[in-house]
mmCIF file of C-alpha atoms in Angstrom:
data_model
loop_
_atom_site.group_PDB
_atom_site.id
_atom_site.type_symbol
_atom_site.label_atom_id
_atom_site.label_comp_id
_atom_site.label_asym_id
_atom_site.label_seq_id
_atom_site.Cartn_x
_atom_site.Cartn_y
_atom_site.Cartn_z
ATOM 1 C CA MET A 1338 -152.481 -87.608 58.160
ATOM 2 C CA ASN A 1339 -148.146 -87.077 59.041
ATOM 3 C CA ARG A 1340 -148.259 -90.036 60.769
ATOM 4 C CA SER A 1341 -150.521 -92.284 58.626
ATOM 5 C CA ARG A 1342 -147.480 -91.313 55.704
ATOM 6 C CA ARG A 1343 -144.932 -92.576 57.494
ATOM 7 C CA LEU A 1344 -147.051 -95.393 58.328
ATOM 8 C CA ALA A 1345 -146.788 -96.075 54.482
ATOM 9 C CA ALA A 1346 -143.073 -96.095 54.780
ATOM 10 C CA HIS A 1347 -143.076 -98.790 56.683
ATOM 11 C CA ALA A 1348 -145.684 -100.191 55.315
ATOM 12 C CA ALA A 1349 -143.820 -99.571 51.755
ATOM 13 C CA LEU A 1350 -140.513 -101.335 53.741
ATOM 14 C CA TRP A 1351 -141.934 -104.040 54.500
ATOM 15 C CA GLY A 1352 -144.435 -105.261 51.831
ATOM 16 C CA PHE A 1353 -141.122 -105.259 49.534
ATOM 17 C CA VAL A 1354 -139.367 -107.819 51.915
ATOM 18 C CA ALA A 1355 -142.445 -109.899 51.929
ATOM 19 C CA ALA A 1356 -142.838 -109.979 48.562
ATOM 20 C CA ALA A 1357 -139.692 -110.614 47.553
ATOM 21 C CA ALA A 1358 -139.961 -113.388 49.908
ATOM 22 C CA PHE A 1359 -142.729 -114.957 49.399
ATOM 23 C CA CYS A 1360 -142.856 -114.899 45.970
ATOM 24 C CA GLY A 1361 -139.495 -116.184 45.432
ATOM 25 C CA ALA A 1362 -140.401 -119.172 47.511
ATOM 26 C CA ARG A 1363 -143.932 -120.205 45.580
ATOM 27 C CA PRO A 1364 -143.166 -123.723 44.220
ATOM 28 C CA GLY A 1365 -143.831 -122.241 40.674
ATOM 29 C CA ALA A 1366 -140.824 -119.829 40.766
ATOM 30 C CA VAL A 1367 -139.175 -122.431 42.427
ATOM 31 C CA SER A 1368 -139.397 -124.731 39.422
ATOM 32 C CA SER A 1369 -138.791 -121.598 37.282
ATOM 33 C CA GLY A 1370 -134.782 -121.829 38.339
ATOM 34 C CA PHE A 1371 -135.136 -118.575 40.264
ATOM 35 C CA SER A 1372 -132.691 -118.221 42.955
ATOM 36 C CA HIS A 1373 -132.317 -114.742 45.328
ATOM 37 C CA ARG A 1374 -128.485 -115.652 44.780
ATOM 38 C CA SER A 1375 -128.241 -115.043 41.078
ATOM 39 C CA HIS A 1376 -131.317 -113.386 39.678
ATOM 40 C CA PRO A 1377 -132.446 -109.699 40.163
ATOM 41 C CA LEU A 1378 -135.724 -109.681 41.171
ATOM 42 C CA ALA A 1379 -137.462 -108.200 38.721
ATOM 43 C CA TRP A 1380 -137.225 -111.755 37.102
ATOM 44 C CA LEU A 1381 -140.053 -112.559 39.643
ATOM 45 C CA GLY A 1382 -142.049 -110.252 37.522
ATOM 46 C CA ALA A 1383 -141.147 -111.225 34.065
ATOM 47 C CA GLY A 1384 -143.422 -112.711 31.617
ATOM 48 C CA GLY A 1385 -144.134 -115.906 31.755
ATOM 49 C CA MET A 1386 -143.225 -116.232 35.621
ATOM 50 C CA PRO A 1387 -145.791 -117.615 37.843
ATOM 51 C CA GLU A 1388 -147.805 -115.216 39.448
ATOM 52 C CA ALA A 1389 -145.312 -112.487 37.781
ATOM 53 C CA THR A 1390 -148.673 -110.375 38.068
ATOM 54 C CA VAL A 1391 -148.646 -110.996 41.674
ATOM 55 C CA PHE A 1392 -145.165 -109.792 42.185
ATOM 56 C CA ASN A 1393 -144.831 -106.925 40.110
ATOM 57 C CA LEU A 1394 -147.689 -105.350 41.922
ATOM 58 C CA ALA A 1395 -147.132 -106.480 45.538
ATOM 59 C CA GLY A 1396 -143.156 -105.932 44.663
ATOM 60 C CA PHE A 1397 -142.405 -102.459 42.891
ATOM 61 C CA VAL A 1398 -146.182 -100.405 41.948
ATOM 62 C CA ILE A 1399 -147.530 -100.620 45.879
ATOM 63 C CA PRO A 1400 -144.554 -100.226 47.229
ATOM 64 C CA GLY A 1401 -143.428 -97.656 45.195
ATOM 65 C CA LEU A 1402 -146.899 -95.708 45.598
ATOM 66 C CA LEU A 1403 -146.276 -96.138 49.141
ATOM 67 C CA ALA A 1404 -143.090 -94.446 49.341
ATOM 68 C CA ALA A 1405 -144.507 -91.235 47.216
ATOM 69 C CA VAL A 1406 -147.067 -91.060 49.976
ATOM 70 C CA ALA A 1407 -144.390 -90.998 52.523
ATOM 71 C CA LEU A 1408 -142.579 -88.520 50.726
ATOM 72 C CA TRP A 1409 -145.304 -86.309 49.799
ATOM 73 C CA SER A 1410 -145.181 -84.003 52.515
ATOM 74 C CA LEU A 1411 -141.344 -83.868 52.360
ATOM 75 C CA ARG A 1412 -140.931 -80.734 50.481
ATOM 76 C CA SER A 1413 -143.263 -78.308 52.857
ATOM 77 C CA ALA A 1414 -142.248 -80.000 56.120
ATOM 78 C CA LEU A 1415 -139.173 -78.159 55.152
ATOM 79 C CA PRO A 1416 -138.382 -75.097 57.229
ATOM 80 C CA ALA A 1417 -137.687 -71.462 55.760
ATOM 81 C CA GLN A 1418 -134.476 -71.333 56.125
ATOM 82 C CA ALA A 1419 -133.604 -74.674 53.698
ATOM 83 C CA ARG A 1420 -131.960 -73.440 50.565
ATOM 84 C CA TRP A 1421 -134.513 -74.051 47.016
ATOM 85 C CA SER A 1422 -131.829 -77.022 45.796
ATOM 86 C CA ALA A 1423 -133.437 -78.883 48.939
ATOM 87 C CA ARG A 1424 -137.024 -78.521 47.820
ATOM 88 C CA ILE A 1425 -135.894 -79.872 44.058
ATOM 89 C CA GLY A 1426 -134.258 -82.621 45.691
ATOM 90 C CA ALA A 1427 -137.630 -83.490 47.877
ATOM 91 C CA GLN A 1428 -139.568 -83.034 44.796
ATOM 92 C CA LEU A 1429 -136.902 -85.484 42.897
ATOM 93 C CA THR A 1430 -136.840 -88.080 45.666
ATOM 94 C CA MET A 1431 -140.740 -88.720 45.312
ATOM 95 C CA LEU A 1432 -140.252 -89.052 41.599
ATOM 96 C CA SER A 1433 -137.894 -91.674 42.534
ATOM 97 C CA ALA A 1434 -140.395 -93.612 44.021
ATOM 98 C CA LEU A 1435 -142.670 -92.993 41.362
ATOM 99 C CA ALA A 1436 -139.909 -94.775 39.051
ATOM 100 C CA PHE A 1437 -139.847 -97.627 41.480
ATOM 101 C CA ALA A 1438 -143.549 -98.261 41.529
ATOM 102 C CA ALA A 1439 -142.775 -97.661 37.247
ATOM 103 C CA GLN A 1440 -140.929 -101.343 36.760
ATOM 104 C CA GLY A 1441 -143.368 -103.184 37.604
ATOM 105 C CA LEU A 1442 -145.466 -101.696 35.141
ATOM 106 C CA LEU A 1443 -142.940 -102.229 32.581
ATOM 107 C CA PRO A 1444 -142.003 -105.781 33.409
ATOM 108 C CA LEU A 1445 -139.127 -107.972 31.345
ATOM 109 C CA ASP A 1446 -139.281 -110.117 29.112
ATOM 110 C CA LEU A 1447 -137.151 -113.150 29.169
ATOM 111 C CA GLU A 1448 -137.485 -114.481 25.917
ATOM 112 C CA ASP A 1449 -135.942 -111.306 23.949
ATOM 113 C CA PRO A 1450 -133.102 -109.640 25.999
ATOM 114 C CA ASP A 1451 -132.385 -107.396 23.827
ATOM 115 C CA GLY A 1452 -135.776 -106.469 23.500
ATOM 116 C CA ALA A 1453 -138.412 -102.948 24.088
ATOM 117 C CA ALA A 1454 -139.588 -104.023 27.375
ATOM 118 C CA ASN A 1455 -136.582 -104.903 28.596
ATOM 119 C CA ALA A 1456 -134.976 -101.203 27.491
ATOM 120 C CA ALA A 1457 -137.855 -99.632 29.143
ATOM 121 C CA HIS A 1458 -137.926 -101.114 32.557
ATOM 122 C CA GLY A 1459 -134.389 -101.203 32.494
ATOM 123 C CA LEU A 1460 -135.555 -97.179 31.961
ATOM 124 C CA ALA A 1461 -138.015 -97.352 34.879
ATOM 125 C CA TRP A 1462 -134.715 -98.280 36.991
ATOM 126 C CA THR A 1463 -132.058 -96.035 36.049
ATOM 127 C CA LEU A 1464 -134.585 -93.688 36.520
ATOM 128 C CA TRP A 1465 -134.844 -95.149 39.884
ATOM 129 C CA TRP A 1466 -131.716 -94.454 41.574
ATOM 130 C CA SER A 1467 -130.408 -91.374 39.072
ATOM 131 C CA THR A 1468 -133.375 -89.272 40.245
ATOM 132 C CA PHE A 1469 -132.924 -90.439 43.593
ATOM 133 C CA ALA A 1470 -129.060 -89.733 43.400
ATOM 134 C CA VAL A 1471 -129.604 -86.270 42.307
ATOM 135 C CA GLY A 1472 -132.357 -85.993 44.882
ATOM 136 C CA GLY A 1473 -130.902 -86.993 48.219
ATOM 137 C CA LEU A 1474 -127.530 -85.133 47.402
ATOM 138 C CA ALA A 1475 -129.985 -81.427 46.869
ATOM 139 C CA LEU A 1476 -131.761 -82.529 49.448
ATOM 140 C CA GLY A 1477 -129.365 -83.342 51.813
ATOM 141 C CA LEU A 1478 -126.543 -80.165 51.290
ATOM 142 C CA GLY A 1479 -129.730 -78.044 50.760
ATOM 143 C CA SER A 1480 -131.142 -79.152 53.912
ATOM 144 C CA ARG A 1481 -127.773 -78.625 55.891
ATOM 145 C CA ARG A 1482 -129.324 -75.339 58.243
ATOM 146 C CA ALA A 1483 -132.546 -76.713 58.838
ATOM 147 C CA SER A 1484 -132.416 -77.575 62.203
ATOM 148 C CA ALA A 1485 -136.335 -78.660 62.526
ATOM 149 C CA LEU A 1486 -135.405 -81.809 60.775
ATOM 150 C CA ARG A 1487 -133.972 -84.941 62.490
ATOM 151 C CA PRO A 1488 -130.650 -83.916 63.915
ATOM 152 C CA GLY A 1489 -128.142 -85.781 61.274
ATOM 153 C CA PHE A 1490 -131.010 -85.709 58.447
ATOM 154 C CA ALA A 1491 -128.823 -84.173 55.571
ATOM 155 C CA ALA A 1492 -125.735 -86.081 55.886
ATOM 156 C CA ALA A 1493 -128.019 -89.479 55.658
ATOM 157 C CA ALA A 1494 -129.950 -87.804 52.507
ATOM 158 C CA VAL A 1495 -125.767 -87.309 51.147
ATOM 159 C CA VAL A 1496 -124.504 -91.030 52.710
ATOM 160 C CA ALA A 1497 -127.506 -92.362 50.555
ATOM 161 C CA ALA A 1498 -127.254 -90.316 47.410
ATOM 162 C CA ILE A 1499 -124.395 -92.219 47.583
ATOM 163 C CA ALA A 1500 -124.468 -95.247 48.291
ATOM 164 C CA ILE A 1501 -127.738 -96.512 46.463
ATOM 165 C CA PRO A 1502 -125.898 -95.740 43.078
ATOM 166 C CA ALA A 1503 -122.694 -97.177 44.236
ATOM 167 C CA LEU A 1504 -124.686 -100.721 45.158
ATOM 168 C CA ALA A 1505 -126.768 -100.611 42.410
ATOM 169 C CA LEU A 1506 -123.469 -99.923 39.692
ATOM 170 C CA LEU A 1507 -120.418 -100.080 41.347
ATOM 171 C CA ALA A 1508 -121.030 -103.163 43.923
ATOM 172 C CA PRO A 1509 -121.499 -105.639 41.223
ATOM 173 C CA ILE A 1510 -117.898 -105.613 40.691
ATOM 174 C CA TRP A 1511 -117.120 -107.476 43.688
ATOM 175 C CA TRP A 1512 -120.148 -109.043 45.153
ATOM 176 C CA PRO A 1513 -122.946 -111.057 43.555
ATOM 177 C CA ASN A 1514 -125.137 -108.244 41.451
ATOM 178 C CA ALA A 1515 -128.632 -109.988 42.850
ATOM 179 C CA PHE A 1516 -127.383 -108.987 46.478
ATOM 180 C CA SER A 1517 -125.904 -105.786 45.177
ATOM 181 C CA GLN A 1518 -129.913 -104.762 44.090
ATOM 182 C CA ARG A 1519 -131.910 -106.057 46.664
ATOM 183 C CA ALA A 1520 -129.295 -104.030 49.844
ATOM 184 C CA ALA A 1521 -129.481 -101.073 47.368
ATOM 185 C CA PHE A 1522 -133.402 -101.011 47.442
ATOM 186 C CA VAL A 1523 -133.668 -102.289 51.445
ATOM 187 C CA LEU A 1524 -131.084 -99.064 51.654
ATOM 188 C CA TRP A 1525 -133.463 -96.695 49.495
ATOM 189 C CA PHE A 1526 -136.818 -97.825 51.773
ATOM 190 C CA VAL A 1527 -134.909 -97.774 54.851
ATOM 191 C CA TRP A 1528 -134.110 -93.735 53.650
ATOM 192 C CA VAL A 1529 -137.672 -93.104 52.865
ATOM 193 C CA ALA A 1530 -139.056 -94.539 56.658
ATOM 194 C CA TRP A 1531 -136.049 -92.049 57.641
ATOM 195 C CA ALA A 1532 -137.094 -88.883 55.852
ATOM 196 C CA ALA A 1533 -140.727 -89.352 56.651
ATOM 197 C CA GLY A 1534 -139.972 -89.455 61.049
ATOM 198 C CA ALA A 1535 -138.439 -86.214 59.466
ATOM 199 C CA ALA A 1536 -141.221 -84.286 57.898
ATOM 200 C CA ASN A 1537 -143.097 -85.700 60.583
ATOM 201 C CA ARG A 1538 -140.789 -84.273 63.501
ATOM 202 C CA ALA A 1539 -140.757 -80.828 61.165
ATOM 203 C CA SER A 1540 -144.506 -80.853 61.003
ATOM 204 C CA VAL A 1541 -144.898 -81.271 64.700
ATOM 205 C CA SER A 1542 -142.101 -78.797 65.341
ATOM 206 C CA GLY A 1543 -143.060 -77.005 63.230
ATOM 207 C CA PRO A 1544 -141.365 -75.439 59.892
ATOM 208 C CA GLY A 1545 -140.979 -72.942 58.212
ATOM 209 C CA SER A 1546 -140.397 -70.793 61.524
ATOM 210 C CA SER A 1547 -137.962 -68.802 60.172
ATOM 211 C CA PRO A 1548 -139.111 -65.201 58.497
ATOM 212 C CA THR A 1549 -136.342 -65.986 55.833
ATOM 213 C CA ALA A 1550 -135.225 -67.602 53.267
ATOM 214 C CA GLU A 1551 -131.918 -68.615 52.748
ATOM 215 C CA ARG A 1552 -131.253 -68.134 48.711
#
């Protein structure tokens, strides 16, 4: 089961990359004016775009659900010496995966930029990065003494929790928003794969080997 969750994390990453590359290169997307240089990926799943449903499923829903599967065991894999905040953080990171998947269920509406559809998609996107930011910080800071996890796990969680919202919100000030959004998504998937590997290692090592938990 642990190995399957790790495989789910890698499938989520490469499935997302393949969906973005394949759907973005389709003649229908190109003829509609889509460009990876200037448009957000959600554009491919917007109402009226060719094969929008395919991208929403392959680019958002399925990778997001696979990421949630990969992170499902993270909380239970935390050693007993991990703080309660780390356990809450692990749950929040899994919630971020569900929010990522929700972006495909709440597609954009290019004909009504200020409409309810775009607001709903924006909310899912905001929940994705914000729940991960809070969860990653709590997970990293609360698992600093969790020796059974992969070396550098706590630091990686904190760095990712800061870097991903920074890419999503601040990086567009200096470079194209389309690039920063894609970088944030890929970094998130890479972290999911890293965390799944750490959970697998902790499970093999025997999580909860310490008799007392740090409060």
